[in-house]
Tab-separated table of C-alpha atoms in Angstrom:
chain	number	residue	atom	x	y	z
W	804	UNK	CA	-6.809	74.718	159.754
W	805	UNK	CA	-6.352	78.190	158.318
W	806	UNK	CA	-5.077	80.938	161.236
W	807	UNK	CA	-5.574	84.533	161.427
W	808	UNK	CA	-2.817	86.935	163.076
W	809	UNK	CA	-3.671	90.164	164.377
W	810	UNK	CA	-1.480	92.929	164.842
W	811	UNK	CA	-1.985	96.618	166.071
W	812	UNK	CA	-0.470	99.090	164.279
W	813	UNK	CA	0.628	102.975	165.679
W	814	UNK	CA	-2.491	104.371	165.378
W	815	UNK	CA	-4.745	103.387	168.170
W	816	UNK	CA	-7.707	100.599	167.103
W	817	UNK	CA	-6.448	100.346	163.762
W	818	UNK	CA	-5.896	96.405	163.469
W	819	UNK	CA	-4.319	94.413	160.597
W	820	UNK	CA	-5.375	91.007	159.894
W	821	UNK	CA	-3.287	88.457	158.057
W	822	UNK	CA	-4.463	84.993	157.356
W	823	UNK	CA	-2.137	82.000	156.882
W	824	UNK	CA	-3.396	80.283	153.814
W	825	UNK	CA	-3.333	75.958	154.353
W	826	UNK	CA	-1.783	75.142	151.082
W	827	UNK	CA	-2.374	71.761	149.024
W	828	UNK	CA	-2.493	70.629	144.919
W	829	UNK	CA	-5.809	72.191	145.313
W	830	UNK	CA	-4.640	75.838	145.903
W	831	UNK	CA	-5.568	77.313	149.182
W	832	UNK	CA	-8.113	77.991	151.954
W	833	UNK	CA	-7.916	80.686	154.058
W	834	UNK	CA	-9.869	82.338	156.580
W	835	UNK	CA	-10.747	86.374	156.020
W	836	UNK	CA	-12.562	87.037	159.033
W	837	UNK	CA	-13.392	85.458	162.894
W	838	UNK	CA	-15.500	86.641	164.733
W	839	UNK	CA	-14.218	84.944	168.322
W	840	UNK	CA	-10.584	86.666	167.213
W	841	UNK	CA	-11.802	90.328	166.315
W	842	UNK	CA	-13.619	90.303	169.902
W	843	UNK	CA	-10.517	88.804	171.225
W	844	UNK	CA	-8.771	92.607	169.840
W	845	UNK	CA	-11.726	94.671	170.854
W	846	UNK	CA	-13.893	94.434	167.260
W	847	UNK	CA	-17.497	93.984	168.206
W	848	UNK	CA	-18.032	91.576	165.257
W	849	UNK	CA	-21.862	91.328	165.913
W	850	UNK	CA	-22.140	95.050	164.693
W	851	UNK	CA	-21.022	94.366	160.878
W	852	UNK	CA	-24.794	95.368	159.333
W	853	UNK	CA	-23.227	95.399	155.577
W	854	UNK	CA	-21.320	94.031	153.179
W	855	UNK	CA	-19.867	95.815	150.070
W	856	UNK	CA	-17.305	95.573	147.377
W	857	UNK	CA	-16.427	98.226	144.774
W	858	UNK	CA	-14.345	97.696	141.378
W	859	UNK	CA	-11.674	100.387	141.186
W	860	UNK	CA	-8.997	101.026	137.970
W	861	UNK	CA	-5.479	101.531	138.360
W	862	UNK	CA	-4.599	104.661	140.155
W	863	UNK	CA	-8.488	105.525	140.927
W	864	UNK	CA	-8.080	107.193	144.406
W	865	UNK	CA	-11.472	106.696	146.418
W	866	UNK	CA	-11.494	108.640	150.072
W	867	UNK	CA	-10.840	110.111	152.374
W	868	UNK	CA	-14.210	109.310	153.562
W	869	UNK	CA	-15.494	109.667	157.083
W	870	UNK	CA	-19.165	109.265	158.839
W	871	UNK	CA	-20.059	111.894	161.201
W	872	UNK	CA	-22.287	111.509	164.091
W	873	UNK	CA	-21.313	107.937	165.665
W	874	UNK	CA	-18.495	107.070	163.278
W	875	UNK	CA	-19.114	104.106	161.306
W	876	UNK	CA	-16.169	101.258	161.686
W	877	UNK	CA	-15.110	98.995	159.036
W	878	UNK	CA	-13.234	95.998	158.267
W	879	UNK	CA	-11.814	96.219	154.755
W	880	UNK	CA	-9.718	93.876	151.954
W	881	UNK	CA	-8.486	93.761	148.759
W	882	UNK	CA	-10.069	90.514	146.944
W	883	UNK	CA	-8.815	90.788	143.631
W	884	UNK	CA	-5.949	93.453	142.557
W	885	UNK	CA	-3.921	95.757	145.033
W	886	UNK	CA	-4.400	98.164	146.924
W	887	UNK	CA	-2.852	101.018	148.482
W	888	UNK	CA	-5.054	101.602	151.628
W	889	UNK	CA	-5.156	104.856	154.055
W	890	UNK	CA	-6.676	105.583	157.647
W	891	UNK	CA	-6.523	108.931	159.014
W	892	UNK	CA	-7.015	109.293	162.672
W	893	UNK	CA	-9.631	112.079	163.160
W	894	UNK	CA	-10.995	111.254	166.603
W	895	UNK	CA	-10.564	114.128	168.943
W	896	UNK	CA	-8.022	114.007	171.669
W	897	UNK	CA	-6.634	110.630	170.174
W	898	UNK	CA	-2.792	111.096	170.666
W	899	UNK	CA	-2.106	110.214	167.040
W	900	UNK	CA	-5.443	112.902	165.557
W	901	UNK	CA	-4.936	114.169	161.915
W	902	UNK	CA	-2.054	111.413	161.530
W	903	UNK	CA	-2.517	108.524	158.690
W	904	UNK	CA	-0.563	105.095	158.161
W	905	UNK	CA	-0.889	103.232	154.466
W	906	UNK	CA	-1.120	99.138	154.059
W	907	UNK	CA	-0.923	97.252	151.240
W	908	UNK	CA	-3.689	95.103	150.712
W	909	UNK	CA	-3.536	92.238	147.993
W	910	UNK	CA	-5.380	89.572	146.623
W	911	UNK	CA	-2.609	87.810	147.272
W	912	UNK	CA	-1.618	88.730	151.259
W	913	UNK	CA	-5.436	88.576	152.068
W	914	UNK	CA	-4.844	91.238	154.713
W	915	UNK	CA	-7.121	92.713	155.956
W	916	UNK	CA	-7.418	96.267	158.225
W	917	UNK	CA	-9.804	96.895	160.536
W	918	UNK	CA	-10.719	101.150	160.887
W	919	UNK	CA	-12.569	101.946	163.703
W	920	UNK	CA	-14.908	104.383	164.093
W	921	UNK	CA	-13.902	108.126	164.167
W	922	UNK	CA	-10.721	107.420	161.086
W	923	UNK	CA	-11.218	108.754	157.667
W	924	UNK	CA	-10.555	105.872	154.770
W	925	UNK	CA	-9.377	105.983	151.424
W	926	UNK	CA	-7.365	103.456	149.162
W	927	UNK	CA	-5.734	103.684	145.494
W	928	UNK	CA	-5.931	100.978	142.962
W	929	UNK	CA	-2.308	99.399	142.752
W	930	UNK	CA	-3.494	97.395	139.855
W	931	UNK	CA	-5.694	96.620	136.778
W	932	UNK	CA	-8.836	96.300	138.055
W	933	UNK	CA	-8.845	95.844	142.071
W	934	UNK	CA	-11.814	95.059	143.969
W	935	UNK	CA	-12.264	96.500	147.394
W	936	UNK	CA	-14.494	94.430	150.035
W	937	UNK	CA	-15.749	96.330	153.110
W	938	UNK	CA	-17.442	94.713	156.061
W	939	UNK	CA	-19.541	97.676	157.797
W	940	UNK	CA	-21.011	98.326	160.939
W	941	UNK	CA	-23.604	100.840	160.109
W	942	UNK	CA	-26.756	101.388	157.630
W	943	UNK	CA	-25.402	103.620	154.759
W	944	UNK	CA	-27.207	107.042	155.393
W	945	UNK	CA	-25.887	109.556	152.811
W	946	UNK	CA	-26.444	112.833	155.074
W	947	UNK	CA	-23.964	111.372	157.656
W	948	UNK	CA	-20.850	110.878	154.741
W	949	UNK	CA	-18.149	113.173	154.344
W	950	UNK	CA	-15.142	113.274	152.590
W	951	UNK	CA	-11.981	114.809	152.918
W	952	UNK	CA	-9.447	115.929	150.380
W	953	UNK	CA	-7.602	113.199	149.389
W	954	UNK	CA	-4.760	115.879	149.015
W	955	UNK	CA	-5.244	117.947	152.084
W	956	UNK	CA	-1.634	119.266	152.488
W	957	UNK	CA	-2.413	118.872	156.734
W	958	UNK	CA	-2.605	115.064	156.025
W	959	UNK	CA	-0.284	114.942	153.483
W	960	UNK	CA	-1.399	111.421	152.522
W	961	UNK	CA	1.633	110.124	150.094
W	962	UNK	CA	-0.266	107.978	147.439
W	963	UNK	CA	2.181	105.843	145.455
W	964	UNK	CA	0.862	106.210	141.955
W	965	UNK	CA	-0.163	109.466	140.251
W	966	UNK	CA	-4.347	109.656	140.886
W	967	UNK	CA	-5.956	108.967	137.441
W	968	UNK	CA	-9.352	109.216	138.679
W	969	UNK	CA	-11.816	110.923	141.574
W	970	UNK	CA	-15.386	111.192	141.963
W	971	UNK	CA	-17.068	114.182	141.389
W	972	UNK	CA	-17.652	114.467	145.279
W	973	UNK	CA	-14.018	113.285	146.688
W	974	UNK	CA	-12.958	115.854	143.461
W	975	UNK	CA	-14.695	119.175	145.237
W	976	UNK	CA	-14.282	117.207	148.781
W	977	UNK	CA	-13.003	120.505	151.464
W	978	UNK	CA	-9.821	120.185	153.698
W	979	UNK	CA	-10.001	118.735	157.140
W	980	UNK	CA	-9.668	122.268	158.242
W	981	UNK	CA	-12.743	123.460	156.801
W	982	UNK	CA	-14.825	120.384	158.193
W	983	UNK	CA	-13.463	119.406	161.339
W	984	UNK	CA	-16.335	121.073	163.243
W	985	UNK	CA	-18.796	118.858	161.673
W	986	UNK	CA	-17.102	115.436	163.292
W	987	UNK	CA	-17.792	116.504	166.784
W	988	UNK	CA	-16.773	115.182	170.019
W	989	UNK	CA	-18.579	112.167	169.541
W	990	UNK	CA	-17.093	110.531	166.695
W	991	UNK	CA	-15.290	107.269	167.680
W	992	UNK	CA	-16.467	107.730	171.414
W	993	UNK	CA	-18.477	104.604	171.332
């Protein structure tokens, strides 16, 4: 039977979790998600409302992105390609605020991080295409997104590969500085 480890990581309630594949002349099985081990680390698995998965080229930077209001948490993977992924810690009076730690997600590790909410996100395509596959625990409501500079010198996010491509929003997205009064006190309370 396929296992799942959890570990925590420095920033508080960011979780990373990497399945052992069961191996045979088949290939492999392995188990992405459980729901009895995420509540185990403090994930309230019954929350996840959505899944998604986006297609991303080499070096396409996507993020930072945040949700204002309640936060929105997240539990994210790469399922085909590589992936260079980011969390930024913007929940006020967290020890580790305005502080970010990388992962590398692969189709081949399976890992997967789980980004609670009040933490920015934002990942860059290691490879040629990469798919991205979020697990979500809130409705997508476009007047609660914002995003972040992905180069916001305060952050200081080190991407590995130069960034070949943004979105028109994450392109003209403001420094933390200039939005930080829009997260509120709130975000990541719950």
């Amino acid at each position: 039977m396929s296992s799942v480890q959890v570990r925590r990581t420095r920033i508080a309630g960011v979780l990373v979790m990497e399945p052992e594949p069961v191996r045979d002349e088949r290939g492999w099985f392995a188990r992405t998600f459980d729901a009895d081990l995420a509540r185990e680390h403090g994930v309230r698995a019954e929350d996840f409302l959505q899944d998604s998965v986006s297609r991303s080229h080499r070096g396409v930077v996507r993020g930072l992105h945040v949700r204002t209001g309640e936060g929105e948490a997240k539990l994210v993977r790469c399922s085909r390609g590589a992936l260079y992924d980011v969390v930024v810690d913007l929940r006020v009076g967290s020890p580790t605020y305005g502080e970010w730690e990388g992962f590398e997600l692969s189709e081949e590790s399976l890992r997967s991080v789980y980004i609670p909410a009040g933490c920015a996100h934002g990942f860059q395509a290691l490879r040629e295409p990469s798919d991205t596959s979020y697990r979500i625990d809130r409705r997508h409501d476009p007047a609660a997104s914002l995003a972040i500079a992905h180069d916001d010198p305060d952050i200081a996010v080190a991407w590995p590969l130069p960034v070949a491509l943004l979105s028109a929003n994450d392109r003209a997205a403001p420094r933390l500085s200039e939005v930080r009064h829009l997260l509120g006190p709130a975000l990541g309370a719950r």
